[in-house]
Amino acid sequence: MKGSEALLKALEKEGVEVIFGHPGGAIMPVYDALYDSPIRHILVRHEQGGVHAATAYARASGRVGVVMATSGPGALNLVTGLADAYMDSTPVVAITGNVPRTLIGTDAFQEADVTGVTMPITKHNYLVQEVNDIPRVVREAFHIASTGRPGPVLIDLPKDVQLSEFTGSFDVELDLPGYKPTTKGHPKQIERALDALEQAERPILMVGGGAQHAHGELLAFAERTGIPVITTLMGLGAFPGNHPLWLGMPGMHGTVAANRAIHHADVILAIGLRFDDRVTGKVSRFAPHAHTIIHVDIDPAEIGKLVRTHIPIVGDARLVLKEMLKGAKPLRLASWWRELEEWRTRYPLRWKPRPHLQAPEVIRAFAEATGGHAIVTTGVGQHQMFAAQYFPVARPRSFITSGGLGAMGVGLPFAIGAKVARPEELVIDFDGDGSFQMTLQELATLVKYRLDVKVVILNNGYLGMVRQWQDLFHAKRYSEVYLADSNPDFARLAEAYGLKGIRVERKEDLMKGVEAVLSADGPVVAEFKVYHEEGVFPMIPAGGAAEDMILEHPAEREEVEA
Amino acid sequence: MRHVISVLVQDHPRVLNRITGLFARRGFNLESLAVGTTHVPGLSRISLVVSGDDRTLEQVEKQLNRLIEVLKVTDHSEPHVERELALVKVHVAGVEERLAVKDIQEAFRARVVDVAQKSLILELTGDSKKIDSFIEALRPYGILEVMRTGAVAMSRGERTLKVREKREAV
Ligand SMILES: Cc1ncc(C[n+]2csc(CCOP(=O)(O)OP(=O)(O)O)c2C)c(N)n1
């Protein structure tokens, strides 16, 4: 058996069913072995598409996503996707070919120091020097990627190692003396946390992406205690988006109710989130009335990193919540809820009505037509925030977006990965005209594997989010954000790829368009031409605090008041 | 505040790279780093000198602990021994200077490890402060080269930097 075959066998032992990838010289022995392997391979058109697809596969399924690429350029094309998976704590294993060992370090053809390059954006990485190490390295890589705080792990495999004769064993025992994540929360701290909640008058529960797998416990805990729930962008879906206890998303484009709740809360129970600056705004002004912050996280380094924590609980969100459930009692929160209810009804999410078709109403229409029962992926920009605001996903692992890195171009490949992971589900990619054009070649992947993904492009003819900032903070000097003069005809582009293309331009055609997308048999690219100068509101300017929230465009507010 | 931290690591390729990369990436201030093998095959020990407030230090330790190959991290706040080795090549113009340098050498209990016509190499071990003053004392004579190893440290008494016991695998 060759090293390449040993690699695939080791992957099979990890239960890998599908690999996203793109071949090349330095990984050819593995592709040769793949020819005889039961593992399915999805050929993407760009390695970036592959790693994003593997990431979404992982996030939609809860399993490890696998991506493969050749040396040098192939491996370097993984960089953005690995950084994205790292920032959003997603279990991905990347396998890259490298030049033969004798050529490493000589600037050989298609050589790059990929382990060096990816060191800061992977949880761990390996350069395999010994063919018999392959099973151990694969075992460790999957273990490290999927346990503790999940993250991407890269395995770099020189070509001659792939071709060497394997004489080792597949029975490997994990021996990682420096890696022992704590999963069970400290009982004493859990008790303190429950006490603090019981004493609280204005408690809130904040939930991040680290609790996606704890949705059952979360729901039970919230319903038992009656505590208001806020989910971050990464936490969307971990708690049902249609539940009465849910106040929405916090932060820069969060709801008034969520941000006010944080501002006035006395006790905050934060689970599986990392207090990103898009959530906290200015940290020194974050949650000024909270005398007790309880932070549950599997990664000790997150606790106290940005926000002062009074009760730290290191552990897995699900196991900690399970323990907390044992002692959880209904809290007396009637007056707190009266306040929250007031904010919620007084300041619901809304957009300013206009004669044009508008991005929020397109998303709202899809949300209503599906009842929130879809897996939503997004690009990065205004459409991403609108999707987060107006498509309350009903179930966990159903809102897949680039939270930490904010990488444009993830939408389509994320949709591909999600559809491969959960083929029975309706998958909608809400994309921007800018974001979509960063990875649109993956339409070919949709076609090749007949993946029924609905791509909904909210075409405002601008790099909208940048335009919005230029509008608000740079005196409307719209520097290099105009796209409409050079955008393709997206519907015809789709047709060129052999997909169904739909275009909706007028407000009165909205419902017909939504219907056409949802009833189409197979993948669709639908372009909705939306109002070109829409802004995302509410908004807390970068570095601001909850009190600095603006509800609508300052110019338009004056109009209303006048 | 200046802190001396000991780190026990598996001596895999690039482990130093991971550690220094971590400091650069997270904006921690690394003053010195000394590394060498231990009596246990496969394990190396690193002494780091870092400065920062308590919160920074806490993050330094936690981030180091996140590295897969790091087995143990200790901040030497307890009584500990700290040593650094320095080699100093100093210019000696004539007999007078040679005698003066010899006085300094004796006062600091340094050793002469190389003698040439116009220069001497002196070797000194001690804590970093002592080496600082040694260098200052020699400065007027014309220092040609200085090589310092960076501090190494060890706790006094029973305390040792042991590998963690195996706990339940996850
Ligand atoms: C790869 C990458 N490049 C640049 C940016 C900066 N950026 C953030 S949002 C945005 C505009 C996105 O435009 P579009 O995809 O059309 O979405 P819209 O905001 O118009 O909905 C840009 C350029 C980014 N996030 N990612």
GROMACS .gro file of N, CA and C in nm, chain A residues 356-422:
model
  201
  356HIS      N    1  -3.937   5.141  -0.460
  356HIS     CA    2  -3.852   5.037  -0.519
  356HIS      C    3  -3.866   4.906  -0.442
  357LEU      N    4  -3.822   4.800  -0.507
  357LEU     CA    5  -3.804   4.673  -0.438
  357LEU      C    6  -3.689   4.693  -0.338
  358GLN      N    7  -3.703   4.631  -0.220
  358GLN     CA    8  -3.602   4.652  -0.117
  358GLN      C    9  -3.550   4.520  -0.062
  359ALA      N   10  -3.420   4.520  -0.031
  359ALA     CA   11  -3.356   4.398   0.016
  359ALA      C   12  -3.428   4.338   0.138
  360PRO      N   13  -3.461   4.416   0.241
  360PRO     CA   14  -3.526   4.354   0.357
  360PRO      C   15  -3.659   4.288   0.323
  361GLU      N   16  -3.733   4.350   0.231
  361GLU     CA   17  -3.864   4.290   0.203
  361GLU      C   18  -3.850   4.163   0.121
  362VAL      N   19  -3.744   4.154   0.041
  362VAL     CA   20  -3.719   4.029  -0.033
  362VAL      C   21  -3.690   3.917   0.068
  363ILE      N   22  -3.603   3.948   0.163
  363ILE     CA   23  -3.567   3.845   0.261
  363ILE      C   24  -3.687   3.808   0.347
  364ARG      N   25  -3.761   3.909   0.389
  364ARG     CA   26  -3.881   3.882   0.469
  364ARG      C   27  -3.980   3.793   0.393
  365ALA      N   28  -3.990   3.818   0.262
  365ALA     CA   29  -4.082   3.738   0.181
  365ALA      C   30  -4.038   3.592   0.177
  366PHE      N   31  -3.909   3.569   0.165
  366PHE     CA   32  -3.860   3.431   0.166
  366PHE      C   33  -3.880   3.368   0.303
  367ALA      N   34  -3.858   3.445   0.408
  367ALA     CA   35  -3.876   3.392   0.543
  367ALA      C   36  -4.021   3.351   0.565
  368GLU      N   37  -4.111   3.435   0.517
  368GLU     CA   38  -4.253   3.403   0.537
  368GLU      C   39  -4.294   3.283   0.452
  369ALA      N   40  -4.245   3.279   0.330
  369ALA     CA   41  -4.282   3.168   0.241
  369ALA      C   42  -4.230   3.034   0.292
  370THR      N   43  -4.119   3.036   0.365
  370THR     CA   44  -4.060   2.910   0.410
  370THR      C   45  -4.086   2.884   0.558
  371GLY      N   46  -4.141   2.981   0.627
  371GLY     CA   47  -4.161   2.967   0.771
  371GLY      C   48  -4.029   2.957   0.847
  372GLY      N   49  -3.922   3.007   0.787
  372GLY     CA   50  -3.791   2.999   0.854
  372GLY      C   51  -3.728   2.862   0.842
  373HIS      N   52  -3.793   2.772   0.767
  373HIS     CA   53  -3.739   2.637   0.754
  373HIS      C   54  -3.652   2.625   0.631
  374ALA      N   55  -3.533   2.680   0.640
  374ALA     CA   56  -3.437   2.667   0.532
  374ALA      C   57  -3.299   2.682   0.594
  375ILE      N   58  -3.198   2.633   0.522
  375ILE     CA   59  -3.061   2.667   0.562
  375ILE      C   60  -3.025   2.790   0.482
  376VAL      N   61  -2.986   2.894   0.553
  376VAL     CA   62  -2.952   3.020   0.488
  376VAL      C   63  -2.800   3.038   0.491
  377THR      N   64  -2.744   3.068   0.375
  377THR     CA   65  -2.604   3.111   0.373
  377THR      C   66  -2.603   3.253   0.318
  378THR      N   67  -2.495   3.326   0.342
  378THR     CA   68  -2.489   3.464   0.294
  378THR      C   69  -2.348   3.498   0.249
  379GLY      N   70  -2.337   3.602   0.171
  379GLY     CA   71  -2.207   3.664   0.148
  379GLY      C   72  -2.179   3.758   0.264
  380VAL      N   73  -2.102   3.862   0.241
  380VAL     CA   74  -2.073   3.957   0.348
  380VAL      C   75  -2.108   4.098   0.300
  381GLY      N   76  -2.183   4.166   0.382
  381GLY     CA   77  -2.224   4.301   0.346
  381GLY      C   78  -2.361   4.328   0.403
  382GLN      N   79  -2.430   4.424   0.343
  382GLN     CA   80  -2.563   4.460   0.391
  382GLN      C   81  -2.660   4.343   0.384
  383HIS      N   82  -2.654   4.270   0.273
  383HIS     CA   83  -2.748   4.158   0.256
  383HIS      C   84  -2.731   4.056   0.367
  384GLN      N   85  -2.608   4.042   0.415
  384GLN     CA   86  -2.580   3.948   0.525
  384GLN      C   87  -2.653   3.994   0.651
  385MET      N   88  -2.642   4.122   0.678
  385MET     CA   89  -2.710   4.176   0.798
  385MET      C   90  -2.862   4.172   0.782
  386PHE      N   91  -2.909   4.203   0.661
  386PHE     CA   92  -3.054   4.194   0.638
  386PHE      C   93  -3.102   4.049   0.657
  387ALA      N   94  -3.023   3.956   0.608
  387ALA     CA   95  -3.063   3.815   0.623
  387ALA      C   96  -3.068   3.779   0.772
  388ALA      N   97  -2.966   3.826   0.846
  388ALA     CA   98  -2.964   3.796   0.990
  388ALA      C   99  -3.084   3.860   1.060
  389GLN      N  100  -3.123   3.978   1.014
  389GLN     CA  101  -3.233   4.049   1.079
  389GLN      C  102  -3.370   3.995   1.038
  390TYR      N  103  -3.386   3.966   0.911
  390TYR     CA  104  -3.521   3.941   0.860
  390TYR      C  105  -3.550   3.795   0.825
  391PHE      N  106  -3.450   3.707   0.842
  391PHE     CA  107  -3.478   3.565   0.822
  391PHE      C  108  -3.450   3.492   0.952
  392PRO      N  109  -3.546   3.490   1.044
  392PRO     CA  110  -3.521   3.423   1.172
  392PRO      C  111  -3.525   3.272   1.151
  393VAL      N  112  -3.408   3.210   1.143
  393VAL     CA  113  -3.407   3.066   1.117
  393VAL      C  114  -3.464   2.992   1.237
  394ALA      N  115  -3.535   2.887   1.205
  394ALA     CA  116  -3.609   2.817   1.308
  394ALA      C  117  -3.524   2.714   1.380
  395ARG      N  118  -3.422   2.664   1.312
  395ARG     CA  119  -3.350   2.550   1.368
  395ARG      C  120  -3.199   2.574   1.373
  396PRO      N  121  -3.129   2.495   1.457
  396PRO     CA  122  -2.984   2.513   1.468
  396PRO      C  123  -2.913   2.474   1.338
  397ARG      N  124  -2.789   2.516   1.327
  397ARG     CA  125  -2.702   2.486   1.212
  397ARG      C  126  -2.765   2.528   1.081
  398SER      N  127  -2.845   2.631   1.085
  398SER     CA  128  -2.920   2.670   0.966
  398SER      C  129  -2.890   2.811   0.920
  399PHE      N  130  -2.803   2.882   0.989
  399PHE     CA  131  -2.763   3.013   0.941
  399PHE      C  132  -2.612   3.011   0.931
  400ILE      N  133  -2.562   3.004   0.808
  400ILE     CA  134  -2.419   2.981   0.790
  400ILE      C  135  -2.359   3.101   0.718
  401THR      N  136  -2.276   3.174   0.793
  401THR     CA  137  -2.223   3.300   0.742
  401THR      C  138  -2.082   3.318   0.797
  402SER      N  139  -2.010   3.409   0.737
  402SER     CA  140  -1.874   3.435   0.782
  402SER      C  141  -1.879   3.543   0.889
  403GLY      N  142  -1.872   3.502   1.015
  403GLY     CA  143  -1.890   3.597   1.124
  403GLY      C  144  -1.762   3.669   1.161
  404GLY      N  145  -1.660   3.594   1.196
  404GLY     CA  146  -1.538   3.653   1.248
  404GLY      C  147  -1.453   3.717   1.141
  405LEU      N  148  -1.435   3.649   1.029
  405LEU     CA  149  -1.349   3.703   0.924
  405LEU      C  150  -1.427   3.798   0.834
  406GLY      N  151  -1.555   3.773   0.818
  406GLY     CA  152  -1.635   3.856   0.729
  406GLY      C  153  -1.582   3.851   0.587
  407ALA      N  154  -1.573   3.731   0.533
  407ALA     CA  155  -1.511   3.713   0.401
  407ALA      C  156  -1.616   3.713   0.291
  408MET      N  157  -1.611   3.814   0.206
  408MET     CA  158  -1.699   3.813   0.089
  408MET      C  159  -1.667   3.689   0.005
  409GLY      N  160  -1.768   3.637  -0.062
  409GLY     CA  161  -1.746   3.522  -0.149
  409GLY      C  162  -1.779   3.388  -0.086
  410VAL      N  163  -1.819   3.387   0.041
  410VAL     CA  164  -1.848   3.259   0.105
  410VAL      C  165  -1.987   3.204   0.068
  411GLY      N  166  -2.077   3.290   0.026
  411GLY     CA  167  -2.218   3.252   0.014
  411GLY      C  168  -2.244   3.128  -0.070
  412LEU      N  169  -2.199   3.130  -0.195
  412LEU     CA  170  -2.225   3.018  -0.284
  412LEU      C  171  -2.154   2.889  -0.239
  413PRO      N  172  -2.024   2.895  -0.211
  413PRO     CA  173  -1.960   2.773  -0.163
  413PRO      C  174  -2.018   2.723  -0.030
  414PHE      N  175  -2.058   2.814   0.058
  414PHE     CA  176  -2.124   2.771   0.182
  414PHE      C  177  -2.252   2.694   0.147
  415ALA      N  178  -2.327   2.746   0.051
  415ALA     CA  179  -2.452   2.680   0.013
  415ALA      C  180  -2.424   2.540  -0.042
  416ILE      N  181  -2.316   2.529  -0.118
  416ILE     CA  182  -2.278   2.398  -0.174
  416ILE      C  183  -2.248   2.299  -0.061
  417GLY      N  184  -2.166   2.344   0.033
  417GLY     CA  185  -2.129   2.256   0.145
  417GLY      C  186  -2.250   2.217   0.228
  418ALA      N  187  -2.340   2.314   0.251
  418ALA     CA  188  -2.458   2.287   0.333
  418ALA      C  189  -2.550   2.187   0.261
  419LYS      N  190  -2.563   2.203   0.131
  419LYS     CA  191  -2.652   2.114   0.055
  419LYS      C  192  -2.595   1.973   0.050
  420VAL      N  193  -2.463   1.962   0.039
  420VAL     CA  194  -2.402   1.829   0.039
  420VAL      C  195  -2.423   1.763   0.176
  421ALA      N  196  -2.415   1.843   0.281
  421ALA     CA  197  -2.431   1.788   0.416
  421ALA      C  198  -2.575   1.750   0.444
  422ARG      N  199  -2.669   1.833   0.401
  422ARG     CA  200  -2.810   1.809   0.433
  422ARG      C  201  -2.894   1.821   0.305
   0.00000   0.00000   0.00000
